[in-house]
Tab-separated table of C-alpha atoms and ligand atoms in Angstrom:
chain	number	residue	atom	x	y	z
F	267	MET	CA	0.272	0.000	-0.129
F	268	SER	CA	1.623	3.321	-0.720
F	269	ARG	CA	2.395	6.030	1.467
F	270	LEU	CA	-0.579	8.534	-0.042
F	271	GLU	CA	-3.387	5.391	0.684
F	272	LEU	CA	-1.855	5.001	4.563
F	273	VAL	CA	-2.605	8.730	5.091
F	274	ARG	CA	-6.176	8.249	3.507
F	275	ILE	CA	-7.307	5.692	5.671
F	276	LYS	CA	-5.976	7.135	8.855
F	277	GLY	CA	-7.697	10.139	7.835
F	278	VAL	CA	-10.971	8.296	8.641
F	279	ASN	CA	-12.700	7.944	11.613
F	280	ASP	CA	-11.196	5.492	13.209
F	281	SER	CA	-14.986	4.370	14.776
F	282	GLU	CA	-15.965	3.239	11.518
F	283	PRO	CA	-13.314	1.208	10.556
F	284	GLU	CA	-15.345	-0.768	7.092
F	285	LYS	CA	-15.802	2.739	5.744
F	286	ALA	CA	-11.796	2.822	6.468
F	287	MET	CA	-11.643	-0.421	4.581
F	288	GLN	CA	-13.549	0.941	1.165
F	289	HIS	CA	-11.237	4.009	0.846
F	290	VAL	CA	-8.425	0.880	0.551
F	291	THR	CA	-8.290	0.936	-3.718
F	292	ARG	CA	-8.908	-1.221	-6.027
F	293	ARG	CA	-5.682	-0.191	-7.439
F	294	ALA	CA	-4.130	-0.889	-4.398
F	295	VAL	CA	-5.211	-4.737	-4.436
F	296	LEU	CA	-4.446	-5.586	-7.979
F	297	ALA	CA	-0.980	-4.035	-7.716
F	298	GLY	CA	-1.053	-6.870	-5.000
F	299	SER	CA	-0.080	-4.287	-2.098
F	300	VAL	CA	-2.918	-5.778	0.202
F	301	SER	CA	-3.416	-8.709	0.923
F	302	ALA	CA	-6.943	-9.715	-0.085
F	303	ALA	CA	-7.262	-11.757	3.461
F	304	ALA	CA	-7.481	-8.117	4.958
F	305	LEU	CA	-10.410	-6.620	2.759
F	306	PRO	CA	-13.389	-8.482	4.114
F	307	LEU	CA	-15.798	-6.379	2.282
F	308	LEU	CA	-14.177	-6.699	-1.201
F	309	SER	CA	-13.883	-10.756	-0.761
F	310	ALA	CA	-17.078	-10.976	0.826
F	311	LYS	CA	-18.514	-13.396	-1.768
F	312	ALA	CA	-17.809	-17.546	-1.457
F	313	ALA	CA	-14.017	-18.495	-2.584
F	314	SER	CA	-14.667	-20.685	-6.036
F	315	PRO	CA	-13.082	-23.952	-5.574
F	316	PRO	CA	-10.117	-24.727	-8.388
F	317	ALA	CA	-11.168	-26.076	-11.685
F	318	GLY	CA	-8.149	-28.681	-11.253
F	319	GLU	CA	-8.074	-29.740	-14.799
F	320	GLN	CA	-6.364	-27.939	-17.737
F	321	THR	CA	-8.648	-26.499	-20.156
F	322	PRO	CA	-9.142	-28.352	-24.029
F	323	GLY	CA	-5.969	-27.993	-26.107
F	324	ILE	CA	-7.487	-26.863	-29.368
F	325	TYR	CA	-6.429	-24.189	-32.233
F	326	ARG	CA	-8.377	-23.434	-35.440
F	327	TYR	CA	-7.039	-21.602	-38.430
F	328	ARG	CA	-7.343	-21.429	-41.960
F	329	ILE	CA	-5.410	-22.060	-44.892
F	330	GLY	CA	-7.592	-20.108	-48.503
F	331	ALA	CA	-10.298	-22.605	-48.049
F	332	PHE	CA	-9.200	-25.274	-45.598
F	333	GLU	CA	-10.114	-24.963	-42.020
F	334	LEU	CA	-7.017	-26.654	-39.914
F	335	THR	CA	-7.064	-27.363	-36.492
F	336	ALA	CA	-4.434	-28.222	-34.123
F	337	LEU	CA	-5.175	-30.724	-31.527
F	338	TYR	CA	-2.885	-30.632	-28.483
F	339	ASP	CA	-2.110	-34.470	-27.390
F	340	GLY	CA	0.441	-33.158	-24.345
F	341	ILE	CA	3.954	-33.376	-23.422
F	342	TRP	CA	6.870	-35.722	-22.493
F	343	TYR	CA	9.868	-34.424	-20.451
F	344	ARG	CA	12.222	-36.585	-22.643
F	345	PRO	CA	15.526	-37.343	-19.751
F	346	ILE	CA	18.446	-35.788	-21.465
F	347	THR	CA	22.401	-36.970	-20.790
F	348	GLU	CA	25.317	-35.282	-21.904
F	349	LYS	CA	25.132	-37.891	-24.977
F	350	PHE	CA	21.921	-36.041	-25.966
F	351	ILE	CA	23.876	-33.339	-28.660
F	352	ARG	CA	26.595	-35.069	-30.261
F	353	ASN	CA	28.484	-32.610	-31.659
F	354	ALA	CA	28.191	-29.898	-28.855
F	355	PRO	CA	29.506	-29.910	-24.889
F	356	PHE	CA	27.129	-30.439	-22.635
F	357	ALA	CA	27.489	-27.170	-20.905
F	358	GLU	CA	26.590	-25.603	-23.877
F	359	VAL	CA	23.445	-27.827	-24.343
F	360	GLU	CA	22.683	-26.500	-20.495
F	361	ASN	CA	23.194	-23.106	-21.475
F	362	ALA	CA	20.910	-23.126	-24.315
F	363	LEU	CA	17.740	-24.772	-22.155
F	364	ALA	CA	18.425	-22.326	-19.271
F	365	ALA	CA	18.172	-19.517	-22.104
F	366	ALA	CA	14.683	-21.180	-22.689
F	367	PHE	CA	13.661	-21.613	-18.988
F	368	MET	CA	13.795	-25.243	-19.297
F	369	PRO	CA	14.843	-27.903	-16.871
F	370	ALA	CA	18.641	-28.764	-17.683
F	371	ASP	CA	18.190	-32.320	-17.687
F	372	LYS	CA	14.692	-32.319	-19.591
F	373	LEU	CA	13.900	-31.722	-22.905
F	374	ALA	CA	10.464	-30.278	-23.138
F	375	THR	CA	8.660	-32.177	-26.095
F	376	PRO	CA	5.309	-30.967	-26.715
F	377	PHE	CA	2.908	-32.978	-29.131
F	378	THR	CA	0.917	-31.401	-31.494
F	379	THR	CA	-1.194	-32.856	-34.289
F	380	LEU	CA	-3.107	-31.076	-36.956
F	381	ILE	CA	-6.364	-31.923	-38.878
F	382	VAL	CA	-6.766	-30.497	-42.289
F	383	ASN	CA	-10.377	-29.953	-43.403
F	384	THR	CA	-9.786	-29.755	-47.539
F	385	GLY	CA	-14.137	-29.369	-47.908
F	386	GLN	CA	-13.558	-32.869	-49.130
F	387	LYS	CA	-11.633	-34.615	-46.938
F	388	LEU	CA	-11.105	-34.774	-42.443
F	389	VAL	CA	-7.159	-35.323	-43.225
F	390	LEU	CA	-5.101	-35.969	-39.645
F	391	ILE	CA	-1.288	-35.475	-40.240
F	392	ASP	CA	0.201	-37.925	-37.310
F	393	THR	CA	-1.580	-39.010	-34.703
F	394	GLY	CA	-0.125	-38.072	-31.568
F	395	THR	CA	0.914	-40.742	-28.981
F	396	GLY	CA	-1.767	-42.670	-28.125
F	397	GLY	CA	-1.270	-42.654	-24.512
F	398	GLN	CA	1.346	-44.911	-24.578
F	399	ILE	CA	4.667	-42.395	-24.638
F	400	ALA	CA	4.434	-40.610	-21.283
F	401	PRO	CA	1.599	-40.050	-18.332
F	402	SER	CA	1.393	-36.395	-19.201
F	403	ALA	CA	0.641	-36.982	-22.989
F	404	GLY	CA	-2.291	-38.624	-24.272
F	405	VAL	CA	-5.414	-36.432	-24.537
F	406	LEU	CA	-5.482	-35.956	-28.488
F	407	ARG	CA	-9.117	-37.718	-27.846
F	408	ALA	CA	-10.365	-35.911	-25.264
F	409	ASN	CA	-9.393	-32.882	-27.259
F	410	LEU	CA	-10.994	-34.272	-30.373
F	411	VAL	CA	-14.231	-34.322	-28.411
F	412	ALA	CA	-13.756	-30.969	-27.430
F	413	ALA	CA	-13.410	-30.004	-30.902
F	414	GLY	CA	-16.323	-31.616	-31.754
F	415	ILE	CA	-14.990	-34.322	-34.153
F	416	ASP	CA	-15.722	-37.971	-34.304
F	417	PRO	CA	-12.484	-40.380	-34.704
F	418	GLN	CA	-15.059	-41.936	-37.130
F	419	ALA	CA	-14.924	-39.262	-39.275
F	420	ILE	CA	-11.494	-38.858	-40.209
F	421	ASP	CA	-10.774	-39.937	-44.251
F	422	LEU	CA	-7.395	-40.182	-44.263
F	423	ILE	CA	-4.189	-40.485	-42.144
F	424	VAL	CA	-0.851	-39.385	-43.172
F	425	ILE	CA	2.353	-40.099	-41.354
F	426	SER	CA	5.483	-38.096	-41.070
F	427	HIS	CA	7.568	-40.892	-39.811
F	428	PHE	CA	7.807	-44.049	-37.880
F	429	HIS	CA	8.834	-42.801	-34.670
F	430	PRO	CA	6.153	-43.631	-31.716
F	431	ASP	CA	5.320	-40.197	-30.483
F	432	HIS	CA	3.572	-39.846	-34.571
F	433	ILE	CA	2.238	-43.334	-35.017
F	434	ASN	CA	0.908	-44.680	-31.787
F	435	GLY	CA	-2.462	-43.232	-31.748
F	436	ILE	CA	-3.241	-45.189	-34.873
F	437	LYS	CA	-4.213	-47.553	-32.242
F	438	ASP	CA	-5.275	-47.607	-28.447
F	439	LYS	CA	-3.625	-49.712	-26.217
F	440	ASP	CA	-5.907	-52.661	-26.807
F	441	ASN	CA	-4.486	-52.782	-30.661
F	442	ASP	CA	-7.715	-51.227	-31.575
F	443	LEU	CA	-7.847	-48.708	-34.694
F	444	VAL	CA	-8.644	-45.322	-33.186
F	445	PHE	CA	-9.908	-43.900	-36.401
F	446	PRO	CA	-11.625	-46.760	-38.341
F	447	ASN	CA	-12.874	-45.015	-41.377
F	448	ALA	CA	-9.252	-43.752	-42.045
F	449	GLU	CA	-6.823	-45.067	-44.766
F	450	ILE	CA	-3.448	-44.661	-43.993
F	451	MET	CA	-0.318	-43.388	-46.072
F	452	VAL	CA	2.652	-43.340	-44.963
F	453	PRO	CA	6.319	-42.454	-46.480
F	454	GLU	CA	7.206	-45.289	-48.952
F	455	ALA	CA	11.140	-44.568	-47.355
F	456	GLU	CA	10.180	-44.682	-43.909
F	457	TRP	CA	8.264	-47.904	-44.362
F	458	LYS	CA	11.421	-49.518	-46.674
F	459	TYR	CA	13.451	-48.711	-43.617
F	460	TRP	CA	12.119	-49.648	-40.586
F	461	MET	CA	10.057	-52.771	-41.970
F	462	ASP	CA	13.121	-54.690	-42.833
F	463	ASP	CA	13.755	-57.135	-40.615
F	464	ALA	CA	17.714	-56.931	-41.284
F	465	ASN	CA	17.803	-53.345	-40.260
F	466	LEU	CA	16.319	-54.360	-37.160
F	467	ASN	CA	18.425	-57.285	-36.445
F	468	ALA	CA	21.461	-54.617	-36.568
F	469	ALA	CA	19.811	-52.099	-34.583
F	470	PRO	CA	21.311	-51.475	-30.881
F	471	ALA	CA	18.245	-52.465	-28.105
F	472	ASP	CA	16.909	-49.533	-27.480
F	473	LEU	CA	16.525	-48.718	-31.431
F	474	LYS	CA	15.156	-52.474	-31.713
F	475	LEU	CA	12.357	-51.321	-29.066
F	476	THR	CA	11.414	-48.949	-31.888
F	477	PHE	CA	11.134	-51.632	-34.962
F	478	ARG	CA	8.749	-53.681	-32.596
F	479	ASN	CA	6.630	-50.467	-32.198
F	480	GLN	CA	6.448	-50.316	-35.450
F	481	ARG	CA	4.948	-54.126	-36.330
F	482	ARG	CA	2.664	-53.694	-33.461
F	483	ILE	CA	1.349	-51.069	-35.065
F	484	PHE	CA	1.402	-52.054	-38.714
F	485	SER	CA	1.229	-55.849	-39.250
F	486	ASP	CA	-1.998	-56.342	-39.316
F	487	ILE	CA	-2.774	-53.482	-40.707
F	488	ALA	CA	-0.323	-53.121	-43.765
F	489	PRO	CA	-2.724	-54.471	-46.834
F	490	HIS	CA	-4.513	-51.393	-46.039
F	491	VAL	CA	-1.649	-49.153	-45.720
F	492	THR	CA	-0.271	-46.622	-48.642
F	493	ARG	CA	2.814	-45.945	-49.105
F	494	PHE	CA	3.687	-42.284	-50.919
F	495	GLU	CA	7.083	-41.353	-52.555
F	496	PRO	CA	8.186	-37.544	-52.059
F	497	GLY	CA	6.600	-35.300	-54.277
F	498	ALA	CA	3.070	-37.258	-53.852
F	499	GLU	CA	-0.288	-35.202	-53.243
F	500	VAL	CA	-1.881	-37.421	-50.365
F	501	ALA	CA	-4.564	-34.984	-50.305
F	502	SER	CA	-6.172	-32.023	-52.863
F	503	GLY	CA	-3.706	-29.300	-51.619
F	504	ILE	CA	-1.382	-31.275	-49.486
F	505	THR	CA	1.796	-32.291	-51.022
F	506	THR	CA	4.937	-34.049	-49.417
F	507	LEU	CA	8.352	-33.678	-49.656
F	508	ALA	CA	11.301	-35.574	-48.761
F	509	ALA	CA	12.867	-34.064	-45.395
F	510	PRO	CA	15.612	-36.978	-44.511
F	511	GLY	CA	17.882	-37.449	-41.426
F	512	HIS	CA	15.393	-37.378	-38.362
F	513	THR	CA	14.548	-40.682	-40.193
F	514	PRO	CA	15.683	-41.840	-43.516
F	515	GLY	CA	12.252	-41.463	-44.574
F	516	HIS	CA	10.844	-38.329	-42.779
F	517	THR	CA	8.741	-35.947	-44.500
F	518	VAL	CA	7.276	-32.550	-44.676
F	519	PHE	CA	3.954	-31.309	-45.975
F	520	ALA	CA	3.461	-28.420	-47.768
F	521	ILE	CA	-0.360	-27.232	-47.627
F	522	HIS	CA	-1.578	-24.744	-50.116
F	523	SER	CA	-5.063	-23.266	-50.590
F	524	GLY	CA	-5.958	-20.288	-52.455
F	525	ASP	CA	-2.969	-18.027	-52.016
F	526	GLN	CA	-2.177	-19.472	-48.980
F	527	SER	CA	0.090	-21.940	-47.663
F	528	LEU	CA	1.500	-23.861	-44.684
F	529	LEU	CA	4.415	-25.908	-44.319
F	530	VAL	CA	4.152	-28.752	-41.988
F	531	LEU	CA	7.544	-29.639	-40.622
F	532	GLY	CA	7.532	-32.963	-38.638
F	533	ASP	CA	10.214	-33.260	-36.601
F	534	THR	CA	12.694	-30.953	-39.110
F	535	ALA	CA	13.582	-29.708	-35.617
F	536	GLN	CA	12.300	-30.577	-32.032
F	537	HIS	CA	11.916	-27.703	-29.515
F	538	PRO	CA	12.711	-24.329	-31.210
F	539	ALA	CA	13.762	-22.800	-28.607
F	540	VAL	CA	16.827	-25.929	-28.746
F	541	PHE	CA	17.008	-26.492	-32.268
F	542	ALA	CA	16.207	-23.305	-34.464
F	543	ARG	CA	18.703	-21.656	-32.560
F	544	HIS	CA	21.174	-24.121	-32.269
F	545	PRO	CA	20.440	-25.644	-36.390
F	546	ASP	CA	23.857	-27.523	-36.570
F	547	TRP	CA	23.268	-29.534	-33.257
F	548	HIS	CA	23.059	-33.586	-33.927
F	549	ALA	CA	20.589	-34.702	-31.571
F	550	ALA	CA	20.762	-38.708	-30.438
F	551	PHE	CA	16.970	-38.794	-32.086
F	552	ASP	CA	18.674	-38.333	-35.487
F	553	ILE	CA	19.242	-41.350	-37.322
F	554	ASP	CA	21.705	-38.883	-39.810
F	555	GLY	CA	22.631	-35.945	-38.094
F	556	GLU	CA	24.283	-34.865	-41.000
F	557	ALA	CA	21.579	-35.030	-43.376
F	558	ALA	CA	18.901	-33.635	-40.373
F	559	VAL	CA	21.181	-30.400	-40.444
F	560	ALA	CA	20.974	-30.287	-44.128
F	561	THR	CA	17.051	-30.621	-44.076
F	562	ARG	CA	16.712	-28.590	-41.105
F	563	LYS	CA	18.345	-25.301	-42.960
F	564	LYS	CA	16.979	-26.160	-46.262
F	565	LEU	CA	13.769	-26.015	-44.879
F	566	PHE	CA	14.227	-23.491	-42.581
F	567	ASP	CA	15.672	-20.527	-44.691
F	568	ARG	CA	13.101	-21.248	-47.232
F	569	ALA	CA	10.459	-20.801	-44.402
F	570	ALA	CA	12.172	-17.655	-43.216
F	571	ALA	CA	12.836	-16.373	-47.315
F	572	ASP	CA	9.301	-16.339	-48.115
F	573	ARG	CA	7.686	-15.729	-44.721
F	574	MET	CA	5.747	-18.785	-44.803
F	575	LEU	CA	3.724	-20.181	-42.083
F	576	VAL	CA	5.290	-23.188	-40.549
F	577	THR	CA	4.195	-25.956	-37.959
F	578	GLY	CA	6.229	-28.215	-36.110
F	579	TYR	CA	5.133	-30.833	-34.209
F	580	HIS	CA	7.398	-30.471	-30.917
F	581	PHE	CA	7.044	-26.581	-31.525
F	582	PRO	CA	4.933	-25.667	-28.471
F	583	PHE	CA	1.231	-25.260	-28.788
F	584	PRO	CA	-0.572	-24.377	-30.685
F	585	ALA	CA	3.230	-25.164	-32.962
F	586	CYS	CA	2.644	-22.837	-36.064
F	587	GLY	CA	4.246	-19.421	-35.969
F	588	HIS	CA	7.154	-18.238	-38.498
F	589	LEU	CA	10.846	-18.350	-38.301
F	590	ILE	CA	12.905	-15.396	-38.508
F	591	LYS	CA	16.802	-15.835	-39.570
F	592	THR	CA	19.356	-14.709	-37.041
F	593	ALA	CA	22.789	-14.013	-37.086
F	594	HIS	CA	23.250	-17.839	-35.705
F	595	GLY	CA	20.227	-19.902	-36.297
F	596	TYR	CA	16.908	-19.054	-36.567
F	597	GLU	CA	14.208	-17.890	-34.297
F	598	HIS	CA	10.572	-19.141	-34.043
F	599	VAL	CA	7.467	-16.624	-33.665
F	600	PRO	CA	4.664	-18.100	-31.985
F	601	VAL	CA	1.191	-16.980	-34.138
F	602	GLU	CA	-1.253	-14.225	-32.714
F	603	TRP	CA	-4.372	-15.703	-31.385
F	604	GLN	CA	-6.718	-15.667	-33.726
F	605	PRO	CA	-10.377	-15.267	-32.302
F	606	ASN	CA	-12.252	-15.653	-35.620
F	607	LEU	CA	-11.480	-17.799	-38.704
T	937	LIG	ZN1	8.081	-36.736	-32.974
C-alpha cells in the first residue's frame, strides 16, 4: 500500500473501520500491495473451488479455404544426458536450455497433431502418442471430443515418420484402430527402412524397441496402408517433400489453398528454443545427424525467406508461427491467437 493510501485511511474516523477499509483502492489490491484476506468487504463472496484441470488444447486457423485444427496431445519431458547432442559440449546444451527457461536435464517435448479439412476430406497429420509414451501425454482423444470431431469422420491419416509419438495414436492400448474409417498413408522410404528385419536385427537394443513398436502398429493392417513417394499429393492441396535425417524417410507436408500456404515441418527440428537457435546440433534421436542438419537449414531458410507459416510437431502449442533467420540460427515467432476464422 502506498504512503498516500495509508494517509487516506488514517484520515477516516477510526470508529468506522469498515468505511476506512472501503478507502483501500481497487488499484492497490490489483497491485498486490494489500492482502485479500485483510479486505472482508472486497472478498465477501464465497471462494470458487479451483478447476483442478487444464482447458482443452485446440486451436483453429485457416489456410485459404481449408480449415485447420491443431490438437494438443500433451507433453513429455524427455530425460537427457551429456550424450543428447552429439556435436556440442553438454555445458552449451545446458546453457541453451537455461536461456529458454527449460529444465537442464530434460527436453520439453510437446505433441501437436493437425487436422486439415480440405472441404472434401478430413485429414489427420500424425496421430499423437496414443497415451503410450508419457503420463502427461495422450489427451488427443479428449481434445477431439472437445473440438466436436468424431474419430470415425477422419478420412485419411498421413504419417511423417515412424517414431512412436507419431504413429502410436493409430491404435489404442488394446490394439484397436482409433480412426476406423481412415485410409493410412506413409512414406515409402520410412516403410522400407523400418519394416526391414535386417535393419531391426542390426539395431542397438533401444532402437529395436522402436522397430518392434512399428510392427505392433502396422503388421496386421499392412494391406490397408498406402505408401507414397516424396512429391506425391496425398490429398488435394497437400503435397509431400522428402526431409531425411531425423529418420531415413522423414517427410514434411506443404499445404496450399488459394494464395495461402503452410509448411508442416514434423520433426525437422524439435523444440525451436533449442534446435532453431542451434540448427547445427546433432540430436541423439536423429538417425543421420548431418542429413538432419542439411534438411533443417534448407527448409528453415525457405520458410524464413518466403515468410511462410510453419508448424512443428514439437513446437509449443498451438505449434504454428514463423521463422526468422538470425546471425547464428533461427528464431521461432509464435502466431497471434486469432479469435475469428
Ligand atoms: Zn517426434
